[in-house]
PDB file of C-alpha atoms in Angstrom:
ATOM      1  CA  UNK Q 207       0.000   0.000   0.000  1.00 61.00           C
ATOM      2  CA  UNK Q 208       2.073   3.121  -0.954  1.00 74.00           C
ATOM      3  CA  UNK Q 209      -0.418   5.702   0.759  1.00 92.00           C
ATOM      4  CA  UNK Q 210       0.124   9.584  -0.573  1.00 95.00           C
ATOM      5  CA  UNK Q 211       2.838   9.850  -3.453  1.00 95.00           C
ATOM      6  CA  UNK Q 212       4.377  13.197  -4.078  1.00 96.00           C
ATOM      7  CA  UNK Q 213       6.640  13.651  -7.568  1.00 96.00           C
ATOM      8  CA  UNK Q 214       9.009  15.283  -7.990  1.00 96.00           C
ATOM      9  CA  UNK Q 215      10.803  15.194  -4.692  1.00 95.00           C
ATOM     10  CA  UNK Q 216      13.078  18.176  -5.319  1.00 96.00           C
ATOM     11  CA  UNK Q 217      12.781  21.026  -8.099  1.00 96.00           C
ATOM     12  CA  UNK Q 218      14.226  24.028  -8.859  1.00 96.00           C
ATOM     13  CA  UNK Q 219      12.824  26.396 -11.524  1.00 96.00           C
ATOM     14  CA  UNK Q 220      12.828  29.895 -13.130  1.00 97.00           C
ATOM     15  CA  UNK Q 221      11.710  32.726 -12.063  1.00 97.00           C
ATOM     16  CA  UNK Q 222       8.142  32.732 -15.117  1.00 96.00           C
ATOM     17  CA  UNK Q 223       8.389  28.903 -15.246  1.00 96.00           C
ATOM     18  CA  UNK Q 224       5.580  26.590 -15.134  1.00 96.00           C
ATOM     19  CA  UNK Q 225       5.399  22.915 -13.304  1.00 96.00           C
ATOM     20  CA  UNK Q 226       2.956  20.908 -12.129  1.00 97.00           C
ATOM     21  CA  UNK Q 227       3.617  18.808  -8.624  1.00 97.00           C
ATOM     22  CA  UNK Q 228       2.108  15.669  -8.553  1.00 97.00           C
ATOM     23  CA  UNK Q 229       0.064  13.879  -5.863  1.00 97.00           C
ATOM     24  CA  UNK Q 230      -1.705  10.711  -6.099  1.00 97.00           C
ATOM     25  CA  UNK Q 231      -3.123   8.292  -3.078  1.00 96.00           C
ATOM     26  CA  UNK Q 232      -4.415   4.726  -3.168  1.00 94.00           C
ATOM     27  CA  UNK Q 233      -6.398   4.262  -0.321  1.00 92.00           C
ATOM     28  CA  UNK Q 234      -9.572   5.567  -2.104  1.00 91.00           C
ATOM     29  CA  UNK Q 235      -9.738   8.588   0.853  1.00 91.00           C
ATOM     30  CA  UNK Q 236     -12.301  11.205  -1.139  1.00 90.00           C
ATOM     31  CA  UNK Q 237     -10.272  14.609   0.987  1.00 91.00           C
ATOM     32  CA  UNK Q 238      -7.214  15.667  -0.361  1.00 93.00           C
ATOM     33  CA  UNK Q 239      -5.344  18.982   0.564  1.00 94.00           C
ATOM     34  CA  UNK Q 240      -2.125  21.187  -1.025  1.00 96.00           C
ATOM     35  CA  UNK Q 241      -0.131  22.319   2.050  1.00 96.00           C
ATOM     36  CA  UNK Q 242       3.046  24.531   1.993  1.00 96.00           C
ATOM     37  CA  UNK Q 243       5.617  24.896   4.510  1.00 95.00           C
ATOM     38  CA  UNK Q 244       7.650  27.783   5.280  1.00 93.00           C
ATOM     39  CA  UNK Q 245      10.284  27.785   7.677  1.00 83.00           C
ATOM     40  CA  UNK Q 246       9.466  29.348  10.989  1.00 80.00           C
ATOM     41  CA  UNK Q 247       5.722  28.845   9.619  1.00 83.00           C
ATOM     42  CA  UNK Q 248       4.387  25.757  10.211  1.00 86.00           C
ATOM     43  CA  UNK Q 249       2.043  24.679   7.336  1.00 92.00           C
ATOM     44  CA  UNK Q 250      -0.177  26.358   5.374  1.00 92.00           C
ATOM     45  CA  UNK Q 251      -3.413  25.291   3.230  1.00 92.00           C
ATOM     46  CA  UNK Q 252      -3.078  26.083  -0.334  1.00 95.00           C
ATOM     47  CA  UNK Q 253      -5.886  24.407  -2.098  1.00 95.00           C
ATOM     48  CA  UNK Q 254      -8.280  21.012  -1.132  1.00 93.00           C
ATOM     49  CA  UNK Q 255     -10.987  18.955  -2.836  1.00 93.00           C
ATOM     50  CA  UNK Q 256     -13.840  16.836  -1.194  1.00 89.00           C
ATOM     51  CA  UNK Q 257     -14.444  15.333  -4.223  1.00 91.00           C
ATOM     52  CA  UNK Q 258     -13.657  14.724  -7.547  1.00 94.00           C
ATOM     53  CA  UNK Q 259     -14.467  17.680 -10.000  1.00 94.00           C
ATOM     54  CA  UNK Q 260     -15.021  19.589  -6.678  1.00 93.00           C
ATOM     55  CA  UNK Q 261     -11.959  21.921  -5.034  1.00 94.00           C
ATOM     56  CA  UNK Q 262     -11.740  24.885  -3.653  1.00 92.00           C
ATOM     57  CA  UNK Q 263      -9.260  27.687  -1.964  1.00 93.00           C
ATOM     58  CA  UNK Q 264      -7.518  27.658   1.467  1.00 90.00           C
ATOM     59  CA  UNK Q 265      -5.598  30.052   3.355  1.00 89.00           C
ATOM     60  CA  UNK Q 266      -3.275  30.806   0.622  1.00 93.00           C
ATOM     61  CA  UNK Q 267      -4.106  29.917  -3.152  1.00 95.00           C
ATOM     62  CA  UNK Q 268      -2.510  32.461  -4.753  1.00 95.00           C
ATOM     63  CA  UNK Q 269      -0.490  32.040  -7.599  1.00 95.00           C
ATOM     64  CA  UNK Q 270      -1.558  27.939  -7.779  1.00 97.00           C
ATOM     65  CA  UNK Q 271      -4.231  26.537  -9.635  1.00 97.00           C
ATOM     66  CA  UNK Q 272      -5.117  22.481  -9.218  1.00 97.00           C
ATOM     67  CA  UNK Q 273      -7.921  20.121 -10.898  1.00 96.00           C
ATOM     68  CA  UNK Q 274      -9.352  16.847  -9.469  1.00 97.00           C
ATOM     69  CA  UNK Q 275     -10.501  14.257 -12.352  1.00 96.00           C
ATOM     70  CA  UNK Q 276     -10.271  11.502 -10.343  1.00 96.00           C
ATOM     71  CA  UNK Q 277     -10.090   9.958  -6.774  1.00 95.00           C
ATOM     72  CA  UNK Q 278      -6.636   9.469  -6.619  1.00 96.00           C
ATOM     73  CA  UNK Q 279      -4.540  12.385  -8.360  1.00 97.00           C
ATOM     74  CA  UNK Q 280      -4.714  15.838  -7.064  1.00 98.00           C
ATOM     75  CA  UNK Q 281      -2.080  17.635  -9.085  1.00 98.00           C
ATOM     76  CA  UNK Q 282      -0.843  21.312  -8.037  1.00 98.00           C
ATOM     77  CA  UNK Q 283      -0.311  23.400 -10.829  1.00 97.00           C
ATOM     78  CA  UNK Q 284       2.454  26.533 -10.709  1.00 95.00           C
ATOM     79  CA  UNK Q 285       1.595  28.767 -13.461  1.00 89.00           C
ATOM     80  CA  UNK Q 286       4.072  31.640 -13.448  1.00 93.00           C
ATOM     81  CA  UNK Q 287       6.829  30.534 -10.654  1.00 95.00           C
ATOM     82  CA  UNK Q 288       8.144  33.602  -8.389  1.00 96.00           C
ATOM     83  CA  UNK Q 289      10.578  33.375  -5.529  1.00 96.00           C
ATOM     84  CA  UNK Q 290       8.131  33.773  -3.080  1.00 95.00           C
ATOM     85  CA  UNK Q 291       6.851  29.709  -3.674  1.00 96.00           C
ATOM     86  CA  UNK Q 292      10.299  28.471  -2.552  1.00 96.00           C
ATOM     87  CA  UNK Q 293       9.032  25.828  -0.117  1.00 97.00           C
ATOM     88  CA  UNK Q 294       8.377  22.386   0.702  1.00 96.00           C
ATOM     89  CA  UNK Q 295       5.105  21.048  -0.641  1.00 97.00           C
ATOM     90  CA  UNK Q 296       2.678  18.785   0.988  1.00 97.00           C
ATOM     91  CA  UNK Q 297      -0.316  16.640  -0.582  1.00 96.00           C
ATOM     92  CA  UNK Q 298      -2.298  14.603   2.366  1.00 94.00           C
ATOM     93  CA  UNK Q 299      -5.568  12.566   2.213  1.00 93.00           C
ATOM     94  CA  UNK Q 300      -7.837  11.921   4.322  1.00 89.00           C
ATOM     95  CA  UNK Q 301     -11.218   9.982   4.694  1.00 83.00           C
ATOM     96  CA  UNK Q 302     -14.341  12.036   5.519  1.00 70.00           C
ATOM     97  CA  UNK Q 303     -15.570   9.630   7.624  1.00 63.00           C
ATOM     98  CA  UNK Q 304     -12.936   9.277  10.043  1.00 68.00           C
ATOM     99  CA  UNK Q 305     -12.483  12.631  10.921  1.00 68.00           C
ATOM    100  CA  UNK Q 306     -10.389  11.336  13.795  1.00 70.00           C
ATOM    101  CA  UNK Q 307      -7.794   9.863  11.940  1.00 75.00           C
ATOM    102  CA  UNK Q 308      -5.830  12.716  10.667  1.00 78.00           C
ATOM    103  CA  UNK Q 309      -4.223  12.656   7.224  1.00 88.00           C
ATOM    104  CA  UNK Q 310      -1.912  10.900   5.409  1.00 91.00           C
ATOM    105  CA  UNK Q 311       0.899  13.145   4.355  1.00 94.00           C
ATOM    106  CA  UNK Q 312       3.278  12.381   1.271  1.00 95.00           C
ATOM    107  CA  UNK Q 313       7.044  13.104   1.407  1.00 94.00           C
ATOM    108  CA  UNK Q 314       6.870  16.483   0.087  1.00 95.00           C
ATOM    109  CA  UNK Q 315       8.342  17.962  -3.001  1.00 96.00           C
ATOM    110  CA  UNK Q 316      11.160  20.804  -2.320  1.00 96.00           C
ATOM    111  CA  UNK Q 317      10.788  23.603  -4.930  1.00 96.00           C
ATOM    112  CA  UNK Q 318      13.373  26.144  -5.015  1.00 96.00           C
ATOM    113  CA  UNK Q 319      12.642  29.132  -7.548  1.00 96.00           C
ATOM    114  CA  UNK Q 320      15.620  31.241  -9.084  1.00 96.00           C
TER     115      UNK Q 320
ATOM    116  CA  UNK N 295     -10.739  30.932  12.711  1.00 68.00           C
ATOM    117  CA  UNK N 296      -8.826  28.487  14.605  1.00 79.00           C
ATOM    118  CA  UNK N 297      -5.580  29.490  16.075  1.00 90.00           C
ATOM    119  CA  UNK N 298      -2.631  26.969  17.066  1.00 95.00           C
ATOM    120  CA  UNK N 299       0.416  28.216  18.932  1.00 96.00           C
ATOM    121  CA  UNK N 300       2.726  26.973  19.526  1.00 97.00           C
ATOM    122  CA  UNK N 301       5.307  29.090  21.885  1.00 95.00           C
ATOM    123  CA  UNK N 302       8.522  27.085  22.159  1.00 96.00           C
ATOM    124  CA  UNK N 303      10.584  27.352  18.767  1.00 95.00           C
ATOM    125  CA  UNK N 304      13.345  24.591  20.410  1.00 96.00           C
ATOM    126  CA  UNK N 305      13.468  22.287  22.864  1.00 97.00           C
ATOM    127  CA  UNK N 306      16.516  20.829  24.505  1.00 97.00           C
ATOM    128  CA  UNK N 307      16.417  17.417  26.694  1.00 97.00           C
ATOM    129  CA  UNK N 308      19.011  14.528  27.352  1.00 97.00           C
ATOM    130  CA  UNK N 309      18.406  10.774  26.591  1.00 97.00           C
ATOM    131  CA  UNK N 310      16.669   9.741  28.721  1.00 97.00           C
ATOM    132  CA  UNK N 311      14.722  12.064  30.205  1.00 97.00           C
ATOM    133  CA  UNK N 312      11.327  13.900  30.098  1.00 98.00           C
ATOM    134  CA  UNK N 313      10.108  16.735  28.129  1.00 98.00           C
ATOM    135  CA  UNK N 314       6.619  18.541  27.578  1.00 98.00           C
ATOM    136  CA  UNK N 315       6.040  20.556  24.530  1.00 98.00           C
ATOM    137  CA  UNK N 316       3.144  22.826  24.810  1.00 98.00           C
ATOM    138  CA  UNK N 317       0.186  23.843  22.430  1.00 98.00           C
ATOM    139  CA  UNK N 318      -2.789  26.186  22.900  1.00 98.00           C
ATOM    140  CA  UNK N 319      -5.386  26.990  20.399  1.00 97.00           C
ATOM    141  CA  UNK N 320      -8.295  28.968  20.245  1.00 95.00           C
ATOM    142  CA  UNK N 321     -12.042  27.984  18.987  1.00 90.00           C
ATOM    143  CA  UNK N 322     -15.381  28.744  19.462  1.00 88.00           C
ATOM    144  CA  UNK N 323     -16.276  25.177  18.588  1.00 87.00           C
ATOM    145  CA  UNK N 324     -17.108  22.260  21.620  1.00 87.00           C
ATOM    146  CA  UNK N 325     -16.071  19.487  19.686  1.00 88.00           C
ATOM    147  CA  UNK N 326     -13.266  19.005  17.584  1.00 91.00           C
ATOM    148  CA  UNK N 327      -9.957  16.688  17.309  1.00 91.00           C
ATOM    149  CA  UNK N 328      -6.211  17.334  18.208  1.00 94.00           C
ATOM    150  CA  UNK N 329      -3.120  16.149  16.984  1.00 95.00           C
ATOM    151  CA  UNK N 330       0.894  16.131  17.117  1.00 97.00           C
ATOM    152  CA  UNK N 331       3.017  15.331  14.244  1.00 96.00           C
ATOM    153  CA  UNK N 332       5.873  14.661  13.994  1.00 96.00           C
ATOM    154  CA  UNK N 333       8.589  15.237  11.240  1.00 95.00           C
ATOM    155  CA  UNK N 334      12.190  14.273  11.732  1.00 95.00           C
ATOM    156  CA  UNK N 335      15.142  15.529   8.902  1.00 91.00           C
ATOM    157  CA  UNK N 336      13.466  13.224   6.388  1.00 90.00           C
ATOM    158  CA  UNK N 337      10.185  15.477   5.747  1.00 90.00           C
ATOM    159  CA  UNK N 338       7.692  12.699   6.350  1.00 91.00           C
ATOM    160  CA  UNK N 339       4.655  14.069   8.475  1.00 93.00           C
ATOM    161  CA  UNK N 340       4.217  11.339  10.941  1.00 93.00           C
ATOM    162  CA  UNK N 341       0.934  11.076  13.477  1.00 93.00           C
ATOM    163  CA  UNK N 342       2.593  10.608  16.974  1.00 96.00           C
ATOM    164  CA  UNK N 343      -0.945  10.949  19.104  1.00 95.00           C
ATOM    165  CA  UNK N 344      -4.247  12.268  18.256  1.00 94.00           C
ATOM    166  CA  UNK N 345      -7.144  13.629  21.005  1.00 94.00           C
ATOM    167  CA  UNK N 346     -10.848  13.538  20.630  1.00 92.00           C
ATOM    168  CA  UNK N 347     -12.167  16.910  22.691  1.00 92.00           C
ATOM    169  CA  UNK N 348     -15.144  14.968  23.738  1.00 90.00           C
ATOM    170  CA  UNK N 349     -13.082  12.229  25.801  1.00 89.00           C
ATOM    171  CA  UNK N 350     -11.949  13.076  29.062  1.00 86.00           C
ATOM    172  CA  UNK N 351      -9.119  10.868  29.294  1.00 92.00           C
ATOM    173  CA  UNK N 352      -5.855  11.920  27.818  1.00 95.00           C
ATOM    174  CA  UNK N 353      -4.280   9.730  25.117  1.00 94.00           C
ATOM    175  CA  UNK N 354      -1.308   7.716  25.521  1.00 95.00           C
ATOM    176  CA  UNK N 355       0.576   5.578  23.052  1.00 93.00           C
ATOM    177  CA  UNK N 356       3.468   4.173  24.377  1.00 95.00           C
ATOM    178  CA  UNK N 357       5.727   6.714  25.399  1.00 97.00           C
ATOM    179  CA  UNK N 358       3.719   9.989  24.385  1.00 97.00           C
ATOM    180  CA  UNK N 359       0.980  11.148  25.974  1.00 97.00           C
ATOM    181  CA  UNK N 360      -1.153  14.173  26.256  1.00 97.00           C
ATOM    182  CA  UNK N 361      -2.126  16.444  28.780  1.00 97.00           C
ATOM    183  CA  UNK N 362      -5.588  17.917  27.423  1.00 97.00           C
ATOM    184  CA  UNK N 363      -7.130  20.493  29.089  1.00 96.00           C
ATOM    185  CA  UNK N 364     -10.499  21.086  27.498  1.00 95.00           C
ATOM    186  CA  UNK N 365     -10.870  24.529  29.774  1.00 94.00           C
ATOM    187  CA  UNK N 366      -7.928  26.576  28.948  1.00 96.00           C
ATOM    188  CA  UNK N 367      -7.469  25.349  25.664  1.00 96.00           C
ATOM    189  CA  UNK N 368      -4.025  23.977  26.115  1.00 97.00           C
ATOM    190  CA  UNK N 369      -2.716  20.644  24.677  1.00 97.00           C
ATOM    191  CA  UNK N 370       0.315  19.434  25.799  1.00 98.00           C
ATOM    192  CA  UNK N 371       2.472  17.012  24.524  1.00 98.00           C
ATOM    193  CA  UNK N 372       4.549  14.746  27.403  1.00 98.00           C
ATOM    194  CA  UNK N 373       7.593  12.187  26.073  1.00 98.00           C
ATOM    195  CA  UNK N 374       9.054  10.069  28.779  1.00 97.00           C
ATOM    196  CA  UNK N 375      12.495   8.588  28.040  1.00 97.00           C
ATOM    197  CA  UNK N 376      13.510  10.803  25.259  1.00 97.00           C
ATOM    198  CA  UNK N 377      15.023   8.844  22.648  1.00 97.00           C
ATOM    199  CA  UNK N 378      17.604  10.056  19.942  1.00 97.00           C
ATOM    200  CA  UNK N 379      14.904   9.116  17.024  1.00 96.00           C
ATOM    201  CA  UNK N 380      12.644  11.101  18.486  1.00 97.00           C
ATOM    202  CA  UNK N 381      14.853  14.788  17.255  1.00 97.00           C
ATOM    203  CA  UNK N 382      12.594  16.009  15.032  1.00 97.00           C
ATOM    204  CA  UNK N 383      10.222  19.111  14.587  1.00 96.00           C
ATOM    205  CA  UNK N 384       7.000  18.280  16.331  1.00 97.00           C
ATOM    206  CA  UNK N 385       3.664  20.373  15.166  1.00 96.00           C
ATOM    207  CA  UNK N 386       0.122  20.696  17.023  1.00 97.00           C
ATOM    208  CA  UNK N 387      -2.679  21.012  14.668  1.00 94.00           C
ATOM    209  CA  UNK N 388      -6.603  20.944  15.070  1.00 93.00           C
ATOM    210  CA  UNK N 389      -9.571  19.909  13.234  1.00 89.00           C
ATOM    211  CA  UNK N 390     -13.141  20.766  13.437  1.00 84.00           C
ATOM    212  CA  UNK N 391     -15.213  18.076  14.556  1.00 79.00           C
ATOM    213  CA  UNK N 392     -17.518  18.912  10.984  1.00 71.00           C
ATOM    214  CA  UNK N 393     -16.979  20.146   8.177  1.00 62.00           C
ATOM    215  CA  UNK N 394     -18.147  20.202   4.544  1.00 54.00           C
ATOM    216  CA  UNK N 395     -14.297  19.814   3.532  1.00 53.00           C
ATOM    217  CA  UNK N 396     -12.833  23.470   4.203  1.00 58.00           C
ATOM    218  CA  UNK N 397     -11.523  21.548   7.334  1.00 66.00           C
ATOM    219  CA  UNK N 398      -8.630  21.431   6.727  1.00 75.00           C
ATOM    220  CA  UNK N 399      -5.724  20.666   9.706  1.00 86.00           C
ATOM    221  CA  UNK N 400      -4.867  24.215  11.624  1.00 90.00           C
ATOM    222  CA  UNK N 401      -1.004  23.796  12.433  1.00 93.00           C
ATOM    223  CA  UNK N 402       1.118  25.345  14.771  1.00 95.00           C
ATOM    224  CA  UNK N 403       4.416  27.085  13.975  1.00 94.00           C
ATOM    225  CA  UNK N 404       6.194  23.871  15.499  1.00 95.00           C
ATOM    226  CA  UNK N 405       8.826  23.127  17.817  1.00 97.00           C
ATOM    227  CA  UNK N 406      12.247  22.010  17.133  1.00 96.00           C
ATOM    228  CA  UNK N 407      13.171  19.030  19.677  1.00 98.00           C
ATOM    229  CA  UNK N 408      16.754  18.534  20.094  1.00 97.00           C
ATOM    230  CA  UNK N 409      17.744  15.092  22.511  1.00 97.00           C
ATOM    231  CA  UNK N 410      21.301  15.694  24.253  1.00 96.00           C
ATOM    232  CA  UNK N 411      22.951  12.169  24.097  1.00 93.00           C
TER     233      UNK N 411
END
């Protein structure tokens, strides 16, 4: 069971360049979230879905954009890259139903933009 | 909103011995779920204990264990016989007890925990 899997795991781009980070789970959990994390900052919401072909923003969705087809990929998409999203990304699932169990974090993706 | 703090940046203990980490938060809410993470150098998020506001008794699993106090809003974190594995940033977060999905986890700011061999 691989759980939440993050690709790439480390990045670095252009300042004006484009990437997509991508997150896909397995255990069929229907919540999926975007979190970044700053240093000093703890972790931030960027974007989540409930569903698929349902998401919508968090605390801090500028400058992303993301899409949910299906179940199990919730991709992030960085449209115009700018220094200010150097951080570590986070994709983590979670099962509405069990609203005790926390999430399931991936392994992160480290973006660095130059 | 919710609001996790977290007020110690670092924490320093030596193998062996005991240290609390602390976390308040503030909500209007009466029920709603707590957690610690924790994440050593290698990124991964890791659940170390999670709380249930409605239940009284404090959680313990294995070594960590929780000192919830419903009243002040204040949810510490207690590890007896420090280990060296357990260096790592540790984070408090909270989540509503319902939600239509903009539920997501409320972190803290973290705290770095350093073990003194």
């Amino acid at each position: 069971n691989a759980g939440v899997t993050q690709t790439p795991k480390f990045r670095i781009l252009k300042i004006g360049q484009s990437m997509t980070l991508q997150c896909a789970q397995d255990m069929n959990h229907n919540y999926m979230y975007w979190y970044r994390q700053d240093p000093g900052m703890g972790l931030k919401l960027i974007y989540y879905s409930v569903g698929a072909g349902i998401t919508d923003k968090g605390e801090v969705p500028n400058g992303y954009n993301v899409s949910r087809s299906t179940t199990e990929d919730f991709p992030l998409r960085l449209e115009l890259a700018a220094p200010s999203q150097t951080s570590v990304y986070f994709c983590a699932s979670s099962y509405s139903a069990d609203r005790a169990y926390g999430y399931t974090f991936g392994s992160g993706t480290r973006l660095t933009v130059v | 909103a919710q609001t996790v703090t977290q007020s110690q940046p670092e924490m320093s203990v030596q193998e062996a011995e005991t240290v609390t980490l602390s976390c308040t938060y503030d909500t209007s809410e009466s029920d709603y779920y707590l957690f610690w993470y924790k994440q050593p150098p290698s990124r991964q998020m890791i659940l170390v204990i999670r709380q249930e506001a409605y239940k009284q008794q404090n959680a313990t699993e294995n070594r960590f264990s929780v000192n919830f106090q419903k009243a002040a809003k204040s949810f510490s974190l207690k590890i007896s016989d420090s280990q060296l594995g357990d260096a790592a940033m540790y984070f408090c977060a909270y989540r509503p007890f319902s939600g239509g999905g903009a539920d997501g986890l409320t972190f803290g700011k973290g705290t770095h925990l350093i073990i003194q061999p």
